[in-house]
PDB file of N, CA, C and O and ligand atoms in Angstrom:
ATOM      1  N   UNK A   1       0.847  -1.199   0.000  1.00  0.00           N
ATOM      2  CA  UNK A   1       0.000   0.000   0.000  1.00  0.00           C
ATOM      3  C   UNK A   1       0.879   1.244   0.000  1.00  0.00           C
ATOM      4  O   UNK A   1       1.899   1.244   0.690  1.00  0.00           O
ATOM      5  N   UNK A   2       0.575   2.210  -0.667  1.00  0.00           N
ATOM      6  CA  UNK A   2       1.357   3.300  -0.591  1.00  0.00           C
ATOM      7  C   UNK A   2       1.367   3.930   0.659  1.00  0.00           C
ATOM      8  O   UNK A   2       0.426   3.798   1.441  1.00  0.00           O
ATOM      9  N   UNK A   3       2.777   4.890   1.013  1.00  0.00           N
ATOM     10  CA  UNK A   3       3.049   5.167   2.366  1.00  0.00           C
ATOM     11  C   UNK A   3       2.761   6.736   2.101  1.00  0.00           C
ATOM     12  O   UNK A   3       3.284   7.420   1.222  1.00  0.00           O
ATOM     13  N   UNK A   4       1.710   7.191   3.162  1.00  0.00           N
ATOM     14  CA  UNK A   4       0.794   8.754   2.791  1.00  0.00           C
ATOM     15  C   UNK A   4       1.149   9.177   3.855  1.00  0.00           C
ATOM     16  O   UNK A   4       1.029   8.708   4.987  1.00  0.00           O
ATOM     17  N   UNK A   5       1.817  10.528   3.310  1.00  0.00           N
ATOM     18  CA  UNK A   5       2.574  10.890   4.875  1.00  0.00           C
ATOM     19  C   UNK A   5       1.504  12.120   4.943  1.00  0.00           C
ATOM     20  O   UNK A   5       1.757  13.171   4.354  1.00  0.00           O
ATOM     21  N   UNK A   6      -0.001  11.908   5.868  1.00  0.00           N
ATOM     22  CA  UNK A   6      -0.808  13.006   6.091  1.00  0.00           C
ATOM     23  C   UNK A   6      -0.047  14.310   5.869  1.00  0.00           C
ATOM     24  O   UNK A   6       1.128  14.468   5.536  1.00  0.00           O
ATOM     25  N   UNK A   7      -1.067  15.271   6.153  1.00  0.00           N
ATOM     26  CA  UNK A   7      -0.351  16.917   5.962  1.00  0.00           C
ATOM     27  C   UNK A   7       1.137  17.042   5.155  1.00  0.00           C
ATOM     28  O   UNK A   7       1.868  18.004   5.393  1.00  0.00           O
ATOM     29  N   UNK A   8       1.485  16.108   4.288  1.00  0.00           N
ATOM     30  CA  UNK A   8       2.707  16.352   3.264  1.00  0.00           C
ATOM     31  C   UNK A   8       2.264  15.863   2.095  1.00  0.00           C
ATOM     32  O   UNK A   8       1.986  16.593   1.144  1.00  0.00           O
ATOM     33  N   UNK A   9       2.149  14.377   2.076  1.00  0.00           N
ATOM     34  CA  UNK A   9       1.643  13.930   0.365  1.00  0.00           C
ATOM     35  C   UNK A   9       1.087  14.852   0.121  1.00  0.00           C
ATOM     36  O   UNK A   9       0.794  15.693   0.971  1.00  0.00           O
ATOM     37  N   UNK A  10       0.731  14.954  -1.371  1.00  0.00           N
ATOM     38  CA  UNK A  10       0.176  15.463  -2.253  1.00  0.00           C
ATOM     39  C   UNK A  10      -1.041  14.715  -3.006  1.00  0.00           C
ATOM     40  O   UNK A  10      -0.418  13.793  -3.533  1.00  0.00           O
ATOM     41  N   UNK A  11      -2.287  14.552  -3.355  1.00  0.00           N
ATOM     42  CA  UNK A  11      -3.389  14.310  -3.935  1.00  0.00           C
ATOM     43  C   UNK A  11      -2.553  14.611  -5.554  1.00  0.00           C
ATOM     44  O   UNK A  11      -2.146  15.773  -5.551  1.00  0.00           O
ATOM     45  N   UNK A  12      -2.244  13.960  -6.750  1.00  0.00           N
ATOM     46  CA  UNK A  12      -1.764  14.271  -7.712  1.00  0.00           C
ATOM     47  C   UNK A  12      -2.773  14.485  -8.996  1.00  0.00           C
ATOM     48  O   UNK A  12      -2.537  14.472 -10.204  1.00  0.00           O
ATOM     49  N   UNK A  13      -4.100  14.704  -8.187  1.00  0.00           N
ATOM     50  CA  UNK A  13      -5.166  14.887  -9.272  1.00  0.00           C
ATOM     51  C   UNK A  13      -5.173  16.650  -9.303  1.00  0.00           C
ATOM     52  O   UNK A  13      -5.084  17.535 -10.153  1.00  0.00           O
ATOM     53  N   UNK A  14      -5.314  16.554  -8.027  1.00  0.00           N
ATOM     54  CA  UNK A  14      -5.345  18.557  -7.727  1.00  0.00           C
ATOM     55  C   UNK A  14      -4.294  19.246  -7.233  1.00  0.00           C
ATOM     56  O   UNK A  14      -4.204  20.474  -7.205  1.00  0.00           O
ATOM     57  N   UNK A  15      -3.491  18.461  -6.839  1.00  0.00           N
ATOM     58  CA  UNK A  15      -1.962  19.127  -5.923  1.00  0.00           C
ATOM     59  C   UNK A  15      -2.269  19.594  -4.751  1.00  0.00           C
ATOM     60  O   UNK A  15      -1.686  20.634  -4.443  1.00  0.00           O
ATOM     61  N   UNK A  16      -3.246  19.007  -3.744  1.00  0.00           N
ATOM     62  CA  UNK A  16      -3.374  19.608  -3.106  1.00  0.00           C
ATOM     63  C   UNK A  16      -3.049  18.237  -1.836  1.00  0.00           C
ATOM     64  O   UNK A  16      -3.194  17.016  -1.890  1.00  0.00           O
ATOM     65  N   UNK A  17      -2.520  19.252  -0.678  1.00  0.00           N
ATOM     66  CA  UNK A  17      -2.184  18.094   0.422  1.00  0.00           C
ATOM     67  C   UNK A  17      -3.184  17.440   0.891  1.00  0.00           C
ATOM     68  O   UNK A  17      -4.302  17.951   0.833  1.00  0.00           O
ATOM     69  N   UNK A  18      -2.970  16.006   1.530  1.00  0.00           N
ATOM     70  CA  UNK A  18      -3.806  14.832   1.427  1.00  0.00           C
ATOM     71  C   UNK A  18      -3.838  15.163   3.517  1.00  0.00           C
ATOM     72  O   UNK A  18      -3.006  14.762   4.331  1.00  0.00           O
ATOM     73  N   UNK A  19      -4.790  15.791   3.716  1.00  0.00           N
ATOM     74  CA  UNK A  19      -4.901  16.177   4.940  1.00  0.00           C
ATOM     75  C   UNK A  19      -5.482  15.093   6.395  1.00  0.00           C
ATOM     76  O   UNK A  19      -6.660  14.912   6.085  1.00  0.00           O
ATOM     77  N   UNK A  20      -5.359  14.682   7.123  1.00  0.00           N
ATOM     78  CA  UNK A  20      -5.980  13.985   8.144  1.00  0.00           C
ATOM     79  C   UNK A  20      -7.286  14.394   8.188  1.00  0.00           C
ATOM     80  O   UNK A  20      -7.483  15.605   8.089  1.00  0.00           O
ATOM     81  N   UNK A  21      -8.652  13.321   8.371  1.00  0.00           N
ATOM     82  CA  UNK A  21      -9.735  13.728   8.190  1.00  0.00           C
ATOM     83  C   UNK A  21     -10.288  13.823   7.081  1.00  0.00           C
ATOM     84  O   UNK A  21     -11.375  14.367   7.271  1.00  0.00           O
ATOM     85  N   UNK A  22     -10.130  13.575   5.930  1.00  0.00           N
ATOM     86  CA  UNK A  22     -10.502  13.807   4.685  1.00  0.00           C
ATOM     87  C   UNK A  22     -10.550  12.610   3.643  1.00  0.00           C
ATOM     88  O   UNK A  22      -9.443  12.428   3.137  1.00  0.00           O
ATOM     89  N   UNK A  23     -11.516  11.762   3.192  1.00  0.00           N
ATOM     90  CA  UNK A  23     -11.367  10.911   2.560  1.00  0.00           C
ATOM     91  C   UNK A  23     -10.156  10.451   1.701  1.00  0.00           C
ATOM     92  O   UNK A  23     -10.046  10.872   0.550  1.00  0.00           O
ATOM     93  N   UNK A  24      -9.359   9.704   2.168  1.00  0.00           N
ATOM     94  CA  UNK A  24      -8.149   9.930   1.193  1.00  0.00           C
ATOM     95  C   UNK A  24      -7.810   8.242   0.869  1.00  0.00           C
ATOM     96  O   UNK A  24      -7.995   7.486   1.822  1.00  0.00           O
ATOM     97  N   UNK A  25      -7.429   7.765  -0.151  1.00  0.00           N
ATOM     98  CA  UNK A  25      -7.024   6.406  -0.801  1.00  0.00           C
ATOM     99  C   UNK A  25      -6.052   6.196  -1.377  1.00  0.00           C
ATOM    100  O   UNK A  25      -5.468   6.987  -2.117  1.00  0.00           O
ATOM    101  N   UNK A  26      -5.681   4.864  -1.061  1.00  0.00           N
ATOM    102  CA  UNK A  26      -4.175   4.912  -1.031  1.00  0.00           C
ATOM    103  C   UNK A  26      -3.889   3.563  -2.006  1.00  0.00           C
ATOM    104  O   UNK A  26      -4.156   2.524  -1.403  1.00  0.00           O
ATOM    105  N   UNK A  27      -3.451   3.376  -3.244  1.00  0.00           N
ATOM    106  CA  UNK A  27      -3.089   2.546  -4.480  1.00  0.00           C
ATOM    107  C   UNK A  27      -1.883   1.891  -3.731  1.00  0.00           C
ATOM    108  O   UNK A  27      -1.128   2.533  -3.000  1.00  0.00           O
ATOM    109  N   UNK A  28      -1.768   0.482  -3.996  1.00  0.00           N
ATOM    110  CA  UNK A  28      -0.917  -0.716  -4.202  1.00  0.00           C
ATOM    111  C   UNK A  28      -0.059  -0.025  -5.133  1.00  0.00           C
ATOM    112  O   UNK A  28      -0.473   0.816  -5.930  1.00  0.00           O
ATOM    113  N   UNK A  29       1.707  -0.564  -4.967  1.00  0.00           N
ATOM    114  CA  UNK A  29       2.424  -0.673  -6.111  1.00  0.00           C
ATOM    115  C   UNK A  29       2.113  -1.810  -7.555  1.00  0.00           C
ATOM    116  O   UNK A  29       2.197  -3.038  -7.581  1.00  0.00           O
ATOM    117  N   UNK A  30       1.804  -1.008  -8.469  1.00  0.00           N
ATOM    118  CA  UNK A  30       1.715  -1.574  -9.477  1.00  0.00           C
ATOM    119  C   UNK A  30       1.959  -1.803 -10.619  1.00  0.00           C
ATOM    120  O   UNK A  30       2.226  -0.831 -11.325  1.00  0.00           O
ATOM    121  N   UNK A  31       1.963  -3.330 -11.304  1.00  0.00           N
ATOM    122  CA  UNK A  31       3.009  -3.217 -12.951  1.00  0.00           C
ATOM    123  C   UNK A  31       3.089  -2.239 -13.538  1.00  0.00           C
ATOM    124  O   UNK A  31       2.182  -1.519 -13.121  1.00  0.00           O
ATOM    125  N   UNK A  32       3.685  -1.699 -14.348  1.00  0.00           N
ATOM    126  CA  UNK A  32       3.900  -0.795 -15.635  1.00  0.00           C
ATOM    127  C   UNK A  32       2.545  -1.180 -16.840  1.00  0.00           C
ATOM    128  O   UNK A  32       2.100  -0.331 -17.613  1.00  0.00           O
ATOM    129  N   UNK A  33       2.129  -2.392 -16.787  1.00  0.00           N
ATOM    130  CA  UNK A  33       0.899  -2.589 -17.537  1.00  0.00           C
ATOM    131  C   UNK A  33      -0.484  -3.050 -17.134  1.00  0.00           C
ATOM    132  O   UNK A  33      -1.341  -3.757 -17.663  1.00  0.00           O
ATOM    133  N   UNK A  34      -0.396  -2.501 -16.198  1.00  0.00           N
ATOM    134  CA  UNK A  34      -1.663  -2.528 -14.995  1.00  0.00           C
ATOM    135  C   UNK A  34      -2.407  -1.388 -15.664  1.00  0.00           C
ATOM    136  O   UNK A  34      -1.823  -0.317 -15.496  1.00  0.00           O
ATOM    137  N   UNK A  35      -3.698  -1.288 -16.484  1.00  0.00           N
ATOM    138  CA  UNK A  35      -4.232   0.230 -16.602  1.00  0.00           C
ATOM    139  C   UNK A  35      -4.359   0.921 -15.778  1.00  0.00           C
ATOM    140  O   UNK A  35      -4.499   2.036 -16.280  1.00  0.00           O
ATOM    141  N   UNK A  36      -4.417   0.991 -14.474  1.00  0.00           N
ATOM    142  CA  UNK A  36      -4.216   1.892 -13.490  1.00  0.00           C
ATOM    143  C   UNK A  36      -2.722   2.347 -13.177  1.00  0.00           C
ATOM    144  O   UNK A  36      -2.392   2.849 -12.102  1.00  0.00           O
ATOM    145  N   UNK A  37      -2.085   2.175 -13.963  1.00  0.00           N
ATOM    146  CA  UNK A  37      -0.698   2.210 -13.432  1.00  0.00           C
ATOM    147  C   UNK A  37      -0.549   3.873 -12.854  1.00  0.00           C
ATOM    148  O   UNK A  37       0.172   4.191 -11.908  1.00  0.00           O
ATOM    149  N   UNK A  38      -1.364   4.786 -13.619  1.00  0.00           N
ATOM    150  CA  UNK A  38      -1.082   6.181 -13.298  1.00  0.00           C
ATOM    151  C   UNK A  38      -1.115   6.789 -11.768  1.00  0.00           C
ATOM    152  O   UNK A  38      -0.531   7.817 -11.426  1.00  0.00           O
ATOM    153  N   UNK A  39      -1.926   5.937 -10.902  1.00  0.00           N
ATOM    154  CA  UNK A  39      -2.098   5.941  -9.855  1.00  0.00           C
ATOM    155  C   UNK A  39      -1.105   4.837  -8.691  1.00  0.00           C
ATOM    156  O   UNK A  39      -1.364   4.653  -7.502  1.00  0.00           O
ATOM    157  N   UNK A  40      -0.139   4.330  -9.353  1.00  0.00           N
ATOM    158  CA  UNK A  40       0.333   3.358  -8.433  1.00  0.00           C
ATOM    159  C   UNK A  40       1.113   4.310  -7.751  1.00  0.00           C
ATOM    160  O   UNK A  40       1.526   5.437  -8.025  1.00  0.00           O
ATOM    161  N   UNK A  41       1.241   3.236  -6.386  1.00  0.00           N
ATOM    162  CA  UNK A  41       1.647   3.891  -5.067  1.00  0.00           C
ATOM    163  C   UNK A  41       1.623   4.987  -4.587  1.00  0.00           C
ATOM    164  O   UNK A  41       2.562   5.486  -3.966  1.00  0.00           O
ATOM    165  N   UNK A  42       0.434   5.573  -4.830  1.00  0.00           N
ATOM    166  CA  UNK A  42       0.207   6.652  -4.700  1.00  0.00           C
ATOM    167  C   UNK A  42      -1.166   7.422  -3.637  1.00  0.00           C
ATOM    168  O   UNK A  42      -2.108   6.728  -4.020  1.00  0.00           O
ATOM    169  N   UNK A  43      -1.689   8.270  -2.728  1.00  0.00           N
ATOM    170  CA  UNK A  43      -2.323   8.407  -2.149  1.00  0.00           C
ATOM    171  C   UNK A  43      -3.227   9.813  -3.056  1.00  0.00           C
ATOM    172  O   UNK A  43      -2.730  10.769  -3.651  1.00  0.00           O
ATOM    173  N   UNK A  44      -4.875   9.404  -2.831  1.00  0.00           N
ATOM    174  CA  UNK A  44      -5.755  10.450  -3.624  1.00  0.00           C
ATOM    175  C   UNK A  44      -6.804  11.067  -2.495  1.00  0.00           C
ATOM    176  O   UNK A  44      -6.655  10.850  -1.293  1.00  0.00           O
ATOM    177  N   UNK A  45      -7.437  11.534  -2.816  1.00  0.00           N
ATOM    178  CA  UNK A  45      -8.614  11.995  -2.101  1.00  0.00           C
ATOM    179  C   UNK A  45      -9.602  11.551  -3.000  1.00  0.00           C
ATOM    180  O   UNK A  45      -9.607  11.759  -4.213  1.00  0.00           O
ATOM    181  N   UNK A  46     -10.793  10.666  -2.070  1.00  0.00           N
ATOM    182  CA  UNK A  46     -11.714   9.989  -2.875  1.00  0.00           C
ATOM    183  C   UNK A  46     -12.860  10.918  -3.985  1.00  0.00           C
ATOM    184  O   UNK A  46     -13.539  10.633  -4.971  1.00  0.00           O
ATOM    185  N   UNK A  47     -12.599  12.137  -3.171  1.00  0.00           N
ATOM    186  CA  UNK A  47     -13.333  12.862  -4.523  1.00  0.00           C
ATOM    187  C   UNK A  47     -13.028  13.508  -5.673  1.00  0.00           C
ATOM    188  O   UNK A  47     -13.670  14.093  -6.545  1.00  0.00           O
ATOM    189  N   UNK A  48     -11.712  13.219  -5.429  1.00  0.00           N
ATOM    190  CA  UNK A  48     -11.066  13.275  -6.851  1.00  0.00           C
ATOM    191  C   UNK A  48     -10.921  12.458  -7.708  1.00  0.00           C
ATOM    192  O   UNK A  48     -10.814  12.697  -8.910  1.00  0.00           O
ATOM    193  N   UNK A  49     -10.898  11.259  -7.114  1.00  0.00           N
ATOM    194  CA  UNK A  49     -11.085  10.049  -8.129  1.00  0.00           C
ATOM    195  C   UNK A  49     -12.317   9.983  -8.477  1.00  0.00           C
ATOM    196  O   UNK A  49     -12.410   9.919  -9.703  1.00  0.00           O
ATOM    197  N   UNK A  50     -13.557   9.967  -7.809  1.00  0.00           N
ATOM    198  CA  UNK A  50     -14.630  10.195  -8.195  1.00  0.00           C
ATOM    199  C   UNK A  50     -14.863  11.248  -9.696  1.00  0.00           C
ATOM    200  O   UNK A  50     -15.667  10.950 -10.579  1.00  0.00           O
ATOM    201  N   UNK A  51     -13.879  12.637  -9.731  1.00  0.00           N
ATOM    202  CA  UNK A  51     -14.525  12.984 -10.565  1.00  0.00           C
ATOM    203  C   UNK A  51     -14.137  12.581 -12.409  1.00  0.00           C
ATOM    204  O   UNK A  51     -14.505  13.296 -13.341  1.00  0.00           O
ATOM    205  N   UNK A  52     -13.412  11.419 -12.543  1.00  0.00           N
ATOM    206  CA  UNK A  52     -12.785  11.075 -13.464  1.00  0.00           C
ATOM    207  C   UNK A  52     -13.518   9.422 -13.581  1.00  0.00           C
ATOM    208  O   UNK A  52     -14.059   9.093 -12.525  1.00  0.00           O
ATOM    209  N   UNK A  53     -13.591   8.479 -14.588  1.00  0.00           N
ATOM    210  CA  UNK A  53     -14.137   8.009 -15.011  1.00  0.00           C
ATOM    211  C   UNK A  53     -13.086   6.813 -14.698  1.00  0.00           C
ATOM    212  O   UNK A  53     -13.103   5.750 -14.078  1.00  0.00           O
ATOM    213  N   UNK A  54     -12.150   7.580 -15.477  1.00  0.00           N
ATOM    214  CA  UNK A  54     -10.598   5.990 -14.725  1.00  0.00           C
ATOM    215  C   UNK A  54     -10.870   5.918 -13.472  1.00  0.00           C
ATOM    216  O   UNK A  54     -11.353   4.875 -13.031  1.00  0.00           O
ATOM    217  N   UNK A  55     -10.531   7.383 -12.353  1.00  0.00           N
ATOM    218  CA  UNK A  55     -10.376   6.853 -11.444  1.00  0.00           C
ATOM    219  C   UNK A  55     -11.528   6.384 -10.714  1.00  0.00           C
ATOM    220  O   UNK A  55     -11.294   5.946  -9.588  1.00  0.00           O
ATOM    221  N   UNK A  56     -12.659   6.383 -11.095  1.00  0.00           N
ATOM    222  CA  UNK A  56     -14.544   5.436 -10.807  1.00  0.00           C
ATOM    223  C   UNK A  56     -13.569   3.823 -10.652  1.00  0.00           C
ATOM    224  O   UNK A  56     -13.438   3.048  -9.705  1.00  0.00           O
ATOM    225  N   UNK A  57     -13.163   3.820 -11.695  1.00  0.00           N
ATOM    226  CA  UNK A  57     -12.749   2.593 -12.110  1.00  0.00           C
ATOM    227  C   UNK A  57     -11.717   1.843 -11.356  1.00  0.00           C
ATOM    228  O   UNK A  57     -11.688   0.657 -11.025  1.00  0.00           O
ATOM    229  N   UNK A  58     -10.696   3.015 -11.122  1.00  0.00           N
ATOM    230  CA  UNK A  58      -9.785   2.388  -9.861  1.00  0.00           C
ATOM    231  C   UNK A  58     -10.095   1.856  -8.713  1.00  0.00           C
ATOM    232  O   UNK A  58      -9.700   0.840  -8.142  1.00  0.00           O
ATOM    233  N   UNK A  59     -11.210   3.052  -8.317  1.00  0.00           N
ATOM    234  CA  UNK A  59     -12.027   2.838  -7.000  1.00  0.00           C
ATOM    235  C   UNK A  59     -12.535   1.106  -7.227  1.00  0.00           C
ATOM    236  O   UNK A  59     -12.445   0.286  -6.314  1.00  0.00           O
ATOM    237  N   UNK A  60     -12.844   0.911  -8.030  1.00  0.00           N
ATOM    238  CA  UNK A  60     -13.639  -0.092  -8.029  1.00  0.00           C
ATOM    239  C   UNK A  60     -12.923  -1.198  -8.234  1.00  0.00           C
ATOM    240  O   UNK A  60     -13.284  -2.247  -7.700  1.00  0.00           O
ATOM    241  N   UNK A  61     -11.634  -1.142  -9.155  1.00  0.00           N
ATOM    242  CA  UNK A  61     -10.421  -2.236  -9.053  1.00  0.00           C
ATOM    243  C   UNK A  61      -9.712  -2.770  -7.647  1.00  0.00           C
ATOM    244  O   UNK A  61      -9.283  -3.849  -7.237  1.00  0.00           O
ATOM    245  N   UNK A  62      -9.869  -0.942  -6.961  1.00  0.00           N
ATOM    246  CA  UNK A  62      -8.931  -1.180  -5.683  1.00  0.00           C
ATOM    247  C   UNK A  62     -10.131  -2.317  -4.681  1.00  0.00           C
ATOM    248  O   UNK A  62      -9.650  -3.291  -4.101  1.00  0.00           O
ATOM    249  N   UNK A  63     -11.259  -2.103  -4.621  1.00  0.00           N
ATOM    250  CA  UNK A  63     -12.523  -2.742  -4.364  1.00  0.00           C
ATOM    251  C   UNK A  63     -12.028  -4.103  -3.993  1.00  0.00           C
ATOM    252  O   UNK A  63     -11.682  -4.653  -2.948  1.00  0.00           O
ATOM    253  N   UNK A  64     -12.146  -4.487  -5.455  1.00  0.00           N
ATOM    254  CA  UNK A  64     -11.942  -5.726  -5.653  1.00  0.00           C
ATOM    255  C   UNK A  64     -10.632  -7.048  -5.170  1.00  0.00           C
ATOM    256  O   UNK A  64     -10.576  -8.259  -4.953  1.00  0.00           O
ATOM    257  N   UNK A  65      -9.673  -5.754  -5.199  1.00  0.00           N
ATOM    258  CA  UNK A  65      -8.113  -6.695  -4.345  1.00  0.00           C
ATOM    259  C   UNK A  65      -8.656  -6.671  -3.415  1.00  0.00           C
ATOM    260  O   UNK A  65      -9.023  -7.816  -3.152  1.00  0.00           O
ATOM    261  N   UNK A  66      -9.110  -5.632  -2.318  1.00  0.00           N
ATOM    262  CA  UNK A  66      -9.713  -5.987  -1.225  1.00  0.00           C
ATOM    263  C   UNK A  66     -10.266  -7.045  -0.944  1.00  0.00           C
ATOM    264  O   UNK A  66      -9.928  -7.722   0.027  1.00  0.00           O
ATOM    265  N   UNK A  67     -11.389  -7.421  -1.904  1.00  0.00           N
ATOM    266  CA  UNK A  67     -12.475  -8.424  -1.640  1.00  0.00           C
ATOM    267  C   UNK A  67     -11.635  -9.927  -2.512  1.00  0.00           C
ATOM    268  O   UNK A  67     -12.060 -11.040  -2.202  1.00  0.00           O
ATOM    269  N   UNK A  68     -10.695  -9.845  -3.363  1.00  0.00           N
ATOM    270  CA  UNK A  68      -9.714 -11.191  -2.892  1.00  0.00           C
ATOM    271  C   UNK A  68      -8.756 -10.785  -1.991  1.00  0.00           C
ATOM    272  O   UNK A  68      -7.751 -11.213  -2.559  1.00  0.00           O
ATOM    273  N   UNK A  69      -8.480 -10.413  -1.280  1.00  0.00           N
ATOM    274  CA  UNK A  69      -7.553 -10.641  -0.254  1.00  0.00           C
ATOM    275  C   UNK A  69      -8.150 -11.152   0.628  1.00  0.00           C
ATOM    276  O   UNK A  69      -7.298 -11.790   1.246  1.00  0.00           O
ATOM    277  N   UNK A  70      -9.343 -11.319   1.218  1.00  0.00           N
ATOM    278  CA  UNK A  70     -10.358 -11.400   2.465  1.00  0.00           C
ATOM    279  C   UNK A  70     -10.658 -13.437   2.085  1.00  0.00           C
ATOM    280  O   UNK A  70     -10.912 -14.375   2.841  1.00  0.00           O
ATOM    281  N   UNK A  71     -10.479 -13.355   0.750  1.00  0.00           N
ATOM    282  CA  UNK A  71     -10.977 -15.003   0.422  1.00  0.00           C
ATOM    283  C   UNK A  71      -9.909 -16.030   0.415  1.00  0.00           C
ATOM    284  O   UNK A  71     -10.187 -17.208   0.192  1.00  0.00           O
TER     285      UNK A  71
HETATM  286 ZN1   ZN B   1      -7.243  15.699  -4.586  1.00  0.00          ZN
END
């Protein structure tokens, strides 16, 4: 999981710091041919991914490792 250092990372959708308290998500390191790759290891704020269509999609990839990791 990527390492989000509150009040420093950066959100790389808006540039804006990834603050304590604030919905924020955090991407697995991932292949070079992973379509999400743009987001690997990296920490977002969920409403920024929200407003993009990939990142709908990430949300919903990242989802899914979740729900195999648990099985
Ligand atoms: Zn953001």
């Amino acid at each position: 999981m990527a390492i989000i250092f509150l009040n420093q990372s950066e959100c790389t959708i808006c540039n804006q710091t990834l603050n304590e308290g604030q919905d924020i998500v955090g991407f697995p390191a991932m292949f070079k041919d992973n379509k999400f790759y743009i987001f690997n290891d990296s920490g977002f704020h969920r409403a920024c991914l929200e407003k993009s269509l990939l990142g709908r999609e990430a949300l919903k990839y990242l989802k899914e490792l979740d729900l195999s990791k648990n099985n």
